[in-house]
PDB file of C-alpha atoms in Angstrom:
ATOM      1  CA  UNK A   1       0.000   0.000   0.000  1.00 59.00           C
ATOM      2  CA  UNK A   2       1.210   4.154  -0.841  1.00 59.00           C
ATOM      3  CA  UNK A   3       3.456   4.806   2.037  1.00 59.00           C
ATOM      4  CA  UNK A   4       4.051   0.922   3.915  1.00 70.00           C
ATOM      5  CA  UNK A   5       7.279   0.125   4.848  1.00 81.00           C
ATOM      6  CA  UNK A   6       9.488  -2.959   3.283  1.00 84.00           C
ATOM      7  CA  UNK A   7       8.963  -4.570   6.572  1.00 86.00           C
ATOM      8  CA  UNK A   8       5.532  -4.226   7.418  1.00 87.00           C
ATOM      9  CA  UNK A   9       4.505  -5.450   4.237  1.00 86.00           C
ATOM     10  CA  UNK A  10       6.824  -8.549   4.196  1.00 89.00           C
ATOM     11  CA  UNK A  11       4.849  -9.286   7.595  1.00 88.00           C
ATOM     12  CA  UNK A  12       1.622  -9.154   5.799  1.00 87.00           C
ATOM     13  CA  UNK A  13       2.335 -12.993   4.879  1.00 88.00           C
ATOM     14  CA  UNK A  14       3.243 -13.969   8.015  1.00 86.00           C
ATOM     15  CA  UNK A  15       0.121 -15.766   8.857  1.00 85.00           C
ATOM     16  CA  UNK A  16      -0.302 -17.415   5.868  1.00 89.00           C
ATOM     17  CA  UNK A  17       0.444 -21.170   5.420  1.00 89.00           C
ATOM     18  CA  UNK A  18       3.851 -21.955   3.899  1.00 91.00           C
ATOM     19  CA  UNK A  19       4.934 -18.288   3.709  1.00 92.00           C
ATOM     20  CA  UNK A  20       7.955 -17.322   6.062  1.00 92.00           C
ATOM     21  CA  UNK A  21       8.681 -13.827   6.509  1.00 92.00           C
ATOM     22  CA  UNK A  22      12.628 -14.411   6.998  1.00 94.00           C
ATOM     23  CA  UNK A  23      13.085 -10.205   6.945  1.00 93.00           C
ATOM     24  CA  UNK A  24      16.011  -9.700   8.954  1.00 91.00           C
ATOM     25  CA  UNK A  25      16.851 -13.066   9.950  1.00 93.00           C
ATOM     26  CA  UNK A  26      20.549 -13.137   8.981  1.00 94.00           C
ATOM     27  CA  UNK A  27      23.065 -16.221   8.433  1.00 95.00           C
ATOM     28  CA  UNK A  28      26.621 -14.699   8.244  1.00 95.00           C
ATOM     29  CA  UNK A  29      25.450 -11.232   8.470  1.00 96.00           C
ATOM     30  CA  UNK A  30      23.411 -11.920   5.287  1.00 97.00           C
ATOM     31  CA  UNK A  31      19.867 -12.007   4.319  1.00 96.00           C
ATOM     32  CA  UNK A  32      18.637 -15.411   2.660  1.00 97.00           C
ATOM     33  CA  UNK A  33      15.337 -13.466   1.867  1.00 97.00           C
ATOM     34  CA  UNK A  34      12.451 -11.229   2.928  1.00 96.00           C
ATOM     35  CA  UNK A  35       9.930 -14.051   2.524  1.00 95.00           C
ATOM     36  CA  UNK A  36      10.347 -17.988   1.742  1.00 96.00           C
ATOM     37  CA  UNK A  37       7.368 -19.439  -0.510  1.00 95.00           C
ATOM     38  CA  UNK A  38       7.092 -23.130  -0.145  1.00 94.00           C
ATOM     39  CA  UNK A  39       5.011 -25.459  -2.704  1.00 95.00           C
ATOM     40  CA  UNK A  40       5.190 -29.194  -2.511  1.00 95.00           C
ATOM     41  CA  UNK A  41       7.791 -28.878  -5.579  1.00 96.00           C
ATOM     42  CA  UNK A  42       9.731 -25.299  -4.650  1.00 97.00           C
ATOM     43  CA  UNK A  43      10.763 -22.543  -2.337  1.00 97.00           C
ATOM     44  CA  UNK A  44      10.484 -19.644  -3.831  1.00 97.00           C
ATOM     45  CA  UNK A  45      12.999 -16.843  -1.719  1.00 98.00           C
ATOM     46  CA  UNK A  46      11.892 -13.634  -2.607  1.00 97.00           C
ATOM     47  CA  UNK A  47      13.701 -10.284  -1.911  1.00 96.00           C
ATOM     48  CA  UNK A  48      11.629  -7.355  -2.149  1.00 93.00           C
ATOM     49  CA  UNK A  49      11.730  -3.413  -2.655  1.00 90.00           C
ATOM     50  CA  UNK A  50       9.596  -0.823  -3.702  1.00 86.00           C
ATOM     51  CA  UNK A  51      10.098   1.044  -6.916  1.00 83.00           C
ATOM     52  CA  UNK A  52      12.563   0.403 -10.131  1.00 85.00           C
ATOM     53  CA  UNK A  53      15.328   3.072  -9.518  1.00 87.00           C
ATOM     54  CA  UNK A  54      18.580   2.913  -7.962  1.00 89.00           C
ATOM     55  CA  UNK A  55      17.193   1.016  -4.841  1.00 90.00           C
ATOM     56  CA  UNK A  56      17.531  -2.744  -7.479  1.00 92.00           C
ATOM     57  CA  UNK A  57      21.432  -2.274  -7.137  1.00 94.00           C
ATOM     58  CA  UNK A  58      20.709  -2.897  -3.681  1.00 95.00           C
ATOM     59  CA  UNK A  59      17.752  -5.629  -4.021  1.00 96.00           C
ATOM     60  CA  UNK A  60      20.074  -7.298  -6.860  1.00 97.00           C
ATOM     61  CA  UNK A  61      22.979  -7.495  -4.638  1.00 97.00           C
ATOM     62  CA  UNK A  62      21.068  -9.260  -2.132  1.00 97.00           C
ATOM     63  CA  UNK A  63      20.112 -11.692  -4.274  1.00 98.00           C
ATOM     64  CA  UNK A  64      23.515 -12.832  -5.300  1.00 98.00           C
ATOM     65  CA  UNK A  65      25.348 -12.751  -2.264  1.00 98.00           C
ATOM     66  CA  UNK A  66      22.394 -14.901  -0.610  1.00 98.00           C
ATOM     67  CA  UNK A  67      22.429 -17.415  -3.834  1.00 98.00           C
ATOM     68  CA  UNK A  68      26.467 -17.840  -3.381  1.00 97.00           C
ATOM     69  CA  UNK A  69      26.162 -18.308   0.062  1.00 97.00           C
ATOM     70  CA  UNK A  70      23.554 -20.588  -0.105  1.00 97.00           C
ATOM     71  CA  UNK A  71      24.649 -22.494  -2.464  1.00 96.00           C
ATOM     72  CA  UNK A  72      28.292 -22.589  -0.858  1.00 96.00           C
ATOM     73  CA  UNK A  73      26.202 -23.884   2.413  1.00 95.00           C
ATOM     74  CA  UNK A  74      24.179 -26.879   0.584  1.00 95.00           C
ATOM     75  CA  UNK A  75      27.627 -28.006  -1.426  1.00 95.00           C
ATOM     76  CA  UNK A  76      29.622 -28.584   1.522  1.00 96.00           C
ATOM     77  CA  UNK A  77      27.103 -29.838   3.663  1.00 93.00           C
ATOM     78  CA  UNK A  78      27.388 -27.096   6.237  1.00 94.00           C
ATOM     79  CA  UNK A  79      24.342 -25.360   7.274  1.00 93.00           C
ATOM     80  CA  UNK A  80      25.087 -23.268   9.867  1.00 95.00           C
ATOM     81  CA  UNK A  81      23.998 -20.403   7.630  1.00 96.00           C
ATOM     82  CA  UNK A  82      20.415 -22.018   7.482  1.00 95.00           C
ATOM     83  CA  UNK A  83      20.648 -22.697  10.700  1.00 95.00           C
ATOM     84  CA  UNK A  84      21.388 -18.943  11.651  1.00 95.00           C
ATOM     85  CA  UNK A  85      18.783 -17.630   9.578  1.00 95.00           C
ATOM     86  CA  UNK A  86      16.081 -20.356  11.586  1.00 94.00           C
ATOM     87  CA  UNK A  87      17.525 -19.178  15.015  1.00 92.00           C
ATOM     88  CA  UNK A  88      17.165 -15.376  13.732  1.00 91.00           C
ATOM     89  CA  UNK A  89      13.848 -16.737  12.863  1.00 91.00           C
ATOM     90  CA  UNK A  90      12.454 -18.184  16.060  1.00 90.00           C
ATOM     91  CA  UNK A  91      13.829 -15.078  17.918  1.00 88.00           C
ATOM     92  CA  UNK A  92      11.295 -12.689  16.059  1.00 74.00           C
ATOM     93  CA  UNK A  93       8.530 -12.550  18.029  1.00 63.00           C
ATOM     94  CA  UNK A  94       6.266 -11.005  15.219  1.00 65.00           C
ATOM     95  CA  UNK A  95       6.603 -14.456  13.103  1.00 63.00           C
ATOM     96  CA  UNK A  96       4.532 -17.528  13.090  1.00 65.00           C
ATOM     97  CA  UNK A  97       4.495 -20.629  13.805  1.00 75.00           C
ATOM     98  CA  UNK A  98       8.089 -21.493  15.031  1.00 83.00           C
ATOM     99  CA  UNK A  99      10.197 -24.033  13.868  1.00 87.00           C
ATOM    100  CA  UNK A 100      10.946 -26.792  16.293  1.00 87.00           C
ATOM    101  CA  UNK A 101      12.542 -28.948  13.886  1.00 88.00           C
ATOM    102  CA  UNK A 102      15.775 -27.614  11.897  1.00 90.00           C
ATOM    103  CA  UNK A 103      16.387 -30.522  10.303  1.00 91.00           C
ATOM    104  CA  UNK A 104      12.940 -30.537   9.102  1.00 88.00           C
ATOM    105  CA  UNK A 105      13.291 -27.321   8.181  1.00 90.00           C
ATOM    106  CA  UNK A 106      16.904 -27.783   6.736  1.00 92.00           C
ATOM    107  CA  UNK A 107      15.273 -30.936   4.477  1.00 91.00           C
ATOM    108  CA  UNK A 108      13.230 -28.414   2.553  1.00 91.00           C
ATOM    109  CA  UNK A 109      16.434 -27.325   0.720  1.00 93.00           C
ATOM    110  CA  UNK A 110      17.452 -30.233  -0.315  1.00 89.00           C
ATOM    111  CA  UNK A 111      14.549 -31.880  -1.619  1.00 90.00           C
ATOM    112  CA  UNK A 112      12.601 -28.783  -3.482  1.00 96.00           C
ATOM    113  CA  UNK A 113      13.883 -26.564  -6.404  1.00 97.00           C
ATOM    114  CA  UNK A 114      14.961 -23.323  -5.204  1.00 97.00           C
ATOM    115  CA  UNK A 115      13.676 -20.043  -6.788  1.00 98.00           C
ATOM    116  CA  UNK A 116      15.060 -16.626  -6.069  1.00 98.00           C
ATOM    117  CA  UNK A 117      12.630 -14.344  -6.744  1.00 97.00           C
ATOM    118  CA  UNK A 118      13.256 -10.595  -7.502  1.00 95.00           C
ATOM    119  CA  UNK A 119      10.386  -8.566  -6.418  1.00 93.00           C
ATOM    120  CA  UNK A 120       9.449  -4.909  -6.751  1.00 89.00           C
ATOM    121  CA  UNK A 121       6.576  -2.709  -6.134  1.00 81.00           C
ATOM    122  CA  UNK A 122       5.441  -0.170  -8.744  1.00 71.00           C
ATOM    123  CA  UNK A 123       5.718   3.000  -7.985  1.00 70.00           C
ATOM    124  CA  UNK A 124       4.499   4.415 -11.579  1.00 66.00           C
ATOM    125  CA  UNK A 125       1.804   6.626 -11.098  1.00 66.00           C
ATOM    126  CA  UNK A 126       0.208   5.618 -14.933  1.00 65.00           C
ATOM    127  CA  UNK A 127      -0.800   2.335 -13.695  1.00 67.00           C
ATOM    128  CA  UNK A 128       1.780   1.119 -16.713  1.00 70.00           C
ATOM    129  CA  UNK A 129       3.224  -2.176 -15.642  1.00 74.00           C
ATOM    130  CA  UNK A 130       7.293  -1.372 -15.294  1.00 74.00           C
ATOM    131  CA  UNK A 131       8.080  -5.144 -16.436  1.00 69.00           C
ATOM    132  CA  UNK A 132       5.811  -4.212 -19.763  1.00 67.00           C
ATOM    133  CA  UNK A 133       7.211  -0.765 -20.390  1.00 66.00           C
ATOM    134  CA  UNK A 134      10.942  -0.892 -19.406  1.00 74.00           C
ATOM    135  CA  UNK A 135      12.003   1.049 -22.313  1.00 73.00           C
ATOM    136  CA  UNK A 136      10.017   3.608 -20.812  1.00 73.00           C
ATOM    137  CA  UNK A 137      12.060   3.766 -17.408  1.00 77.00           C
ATOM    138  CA  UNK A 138      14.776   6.364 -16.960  1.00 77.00           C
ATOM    139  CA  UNK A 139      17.113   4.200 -14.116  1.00 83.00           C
ATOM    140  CA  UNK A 140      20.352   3.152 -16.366  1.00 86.00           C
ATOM    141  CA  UNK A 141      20.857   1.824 -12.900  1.00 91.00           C
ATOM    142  CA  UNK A 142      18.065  -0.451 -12.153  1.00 89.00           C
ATOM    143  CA  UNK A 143      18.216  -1.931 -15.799  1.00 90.00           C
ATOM    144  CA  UNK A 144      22.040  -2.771 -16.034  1.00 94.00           C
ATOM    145  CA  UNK A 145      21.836  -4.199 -11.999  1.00 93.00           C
ATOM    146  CA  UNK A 146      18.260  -6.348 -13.628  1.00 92.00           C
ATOM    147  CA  UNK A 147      20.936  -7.764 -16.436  1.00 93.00           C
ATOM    148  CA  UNK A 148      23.510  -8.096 -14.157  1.00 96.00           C
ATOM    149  CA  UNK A 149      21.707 -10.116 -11.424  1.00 96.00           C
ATOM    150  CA  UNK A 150      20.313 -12.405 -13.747  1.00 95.00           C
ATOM    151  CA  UNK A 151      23.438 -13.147 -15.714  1.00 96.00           C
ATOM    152  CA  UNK A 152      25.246 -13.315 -12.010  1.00 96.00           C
ATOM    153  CA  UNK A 153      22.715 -16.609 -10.740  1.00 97.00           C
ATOM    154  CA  UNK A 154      23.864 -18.487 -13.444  1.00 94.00           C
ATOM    155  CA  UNK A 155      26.589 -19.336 -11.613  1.00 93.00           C
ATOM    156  CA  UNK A 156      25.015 -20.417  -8.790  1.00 94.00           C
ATOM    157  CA  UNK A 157      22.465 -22.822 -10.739  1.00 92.00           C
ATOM    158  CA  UNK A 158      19.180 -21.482  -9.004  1.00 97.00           C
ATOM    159  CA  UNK A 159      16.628 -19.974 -10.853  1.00 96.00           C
ATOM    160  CA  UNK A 160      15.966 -16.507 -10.929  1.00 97.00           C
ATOM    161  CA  UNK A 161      12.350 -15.062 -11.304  1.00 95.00           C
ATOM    162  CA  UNK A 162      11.000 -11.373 -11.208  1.00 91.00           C
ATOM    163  CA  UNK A 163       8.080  -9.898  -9.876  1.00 90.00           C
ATOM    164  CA  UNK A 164       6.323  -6.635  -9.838  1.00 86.00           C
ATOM    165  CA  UNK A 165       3.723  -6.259  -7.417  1.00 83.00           C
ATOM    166  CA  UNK A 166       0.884  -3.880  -8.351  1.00 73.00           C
ATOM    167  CA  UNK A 167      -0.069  -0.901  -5.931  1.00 61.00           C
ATOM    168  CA  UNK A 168      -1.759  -2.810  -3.164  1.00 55.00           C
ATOM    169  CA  UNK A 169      -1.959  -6.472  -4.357  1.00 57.00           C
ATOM    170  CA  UNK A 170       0.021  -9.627  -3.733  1.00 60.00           C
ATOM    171  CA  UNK A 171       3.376 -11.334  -5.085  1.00 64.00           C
ATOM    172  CA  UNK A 172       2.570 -13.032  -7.972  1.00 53.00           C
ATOM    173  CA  UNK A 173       4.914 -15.741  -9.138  1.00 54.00           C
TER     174      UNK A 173
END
């Protein structure tokens, strides 16, 4: 909605069944996502921000750092950077349920497809979708760090989606 935070938006899911709002739950000082989306084939992780400007050097960063790290943490079998971000987790007192069960939890990476998701909020005031009219967008920034990002999780072998979300609506994958 015109004028919500990152944060209290990203908590707007946190009561719905296989969402986790992971905002601010760090591993290693770094951010797996803002919110974990979890169908009986994938987890989507999505990283969020509002607007298509300078702000997607930032949200494309995020992504890549998390997807190296992650994927650093599955390879060699050491998840104490999941297990961070659960503990980090469990501490927030805003989130629900808790997890009990890390290795339950920890599971979920290894047996779904993983989907980073890059998601952004329009902040056009034509309505124009920005994903449908990026010729139209001034930010040299935002565009090059779009290419970049994408071109940067090919390394890391996850899949890379983007989102837009519409003024006051839902992700939609």
């Amino acid at each position: 909605k015109e004028g919500e935070s990152e944060g209290k938006y990203n908590l707007s899911y946190s009561n719905i069944k296989d969402y986790w709002v992971l905002d601010k739950c760090l591993g290693d000082n770094i951010e797996l996502c803002d919110i974990m989306i979890e169908t009986e084939k994938k987890i989507y992780l999505v990283h969020v921000k509002s607007g298509f400007d300078a702000k997607m050097r930032d949200l494309s960063n995020q992504i890549v750092i998390s997807a190296k790290r992650l994927k650093n943490s599955l390879d060699s079998g050491n998840l104490n950077f999941i297990n961070q971000v659960i503990d980090g987790y469990n501490i927030n007192k805003e989130t629900n349920p808790k997890i009990n069960d890390n290795s339950f939890f920890l599971d979920k990476f290894k047996n779904k497809d993983i989907v980073y998701v890059l998601a952004f909020k329009s902040t056009w005031k034509s309505g124009e979708k920005i994903k449908e009219n990026i010729d139209k967008s001034n930010s040299n920034i935002a565009k090059f760090s779009l290419i970049q990002c994408v071109k940067e999780m090919k390394s890391t072998s996850f899949q890379i989606s983007i989102a837009e979300i519409d003024n006051g609506t839902n992700i939609a994958l």
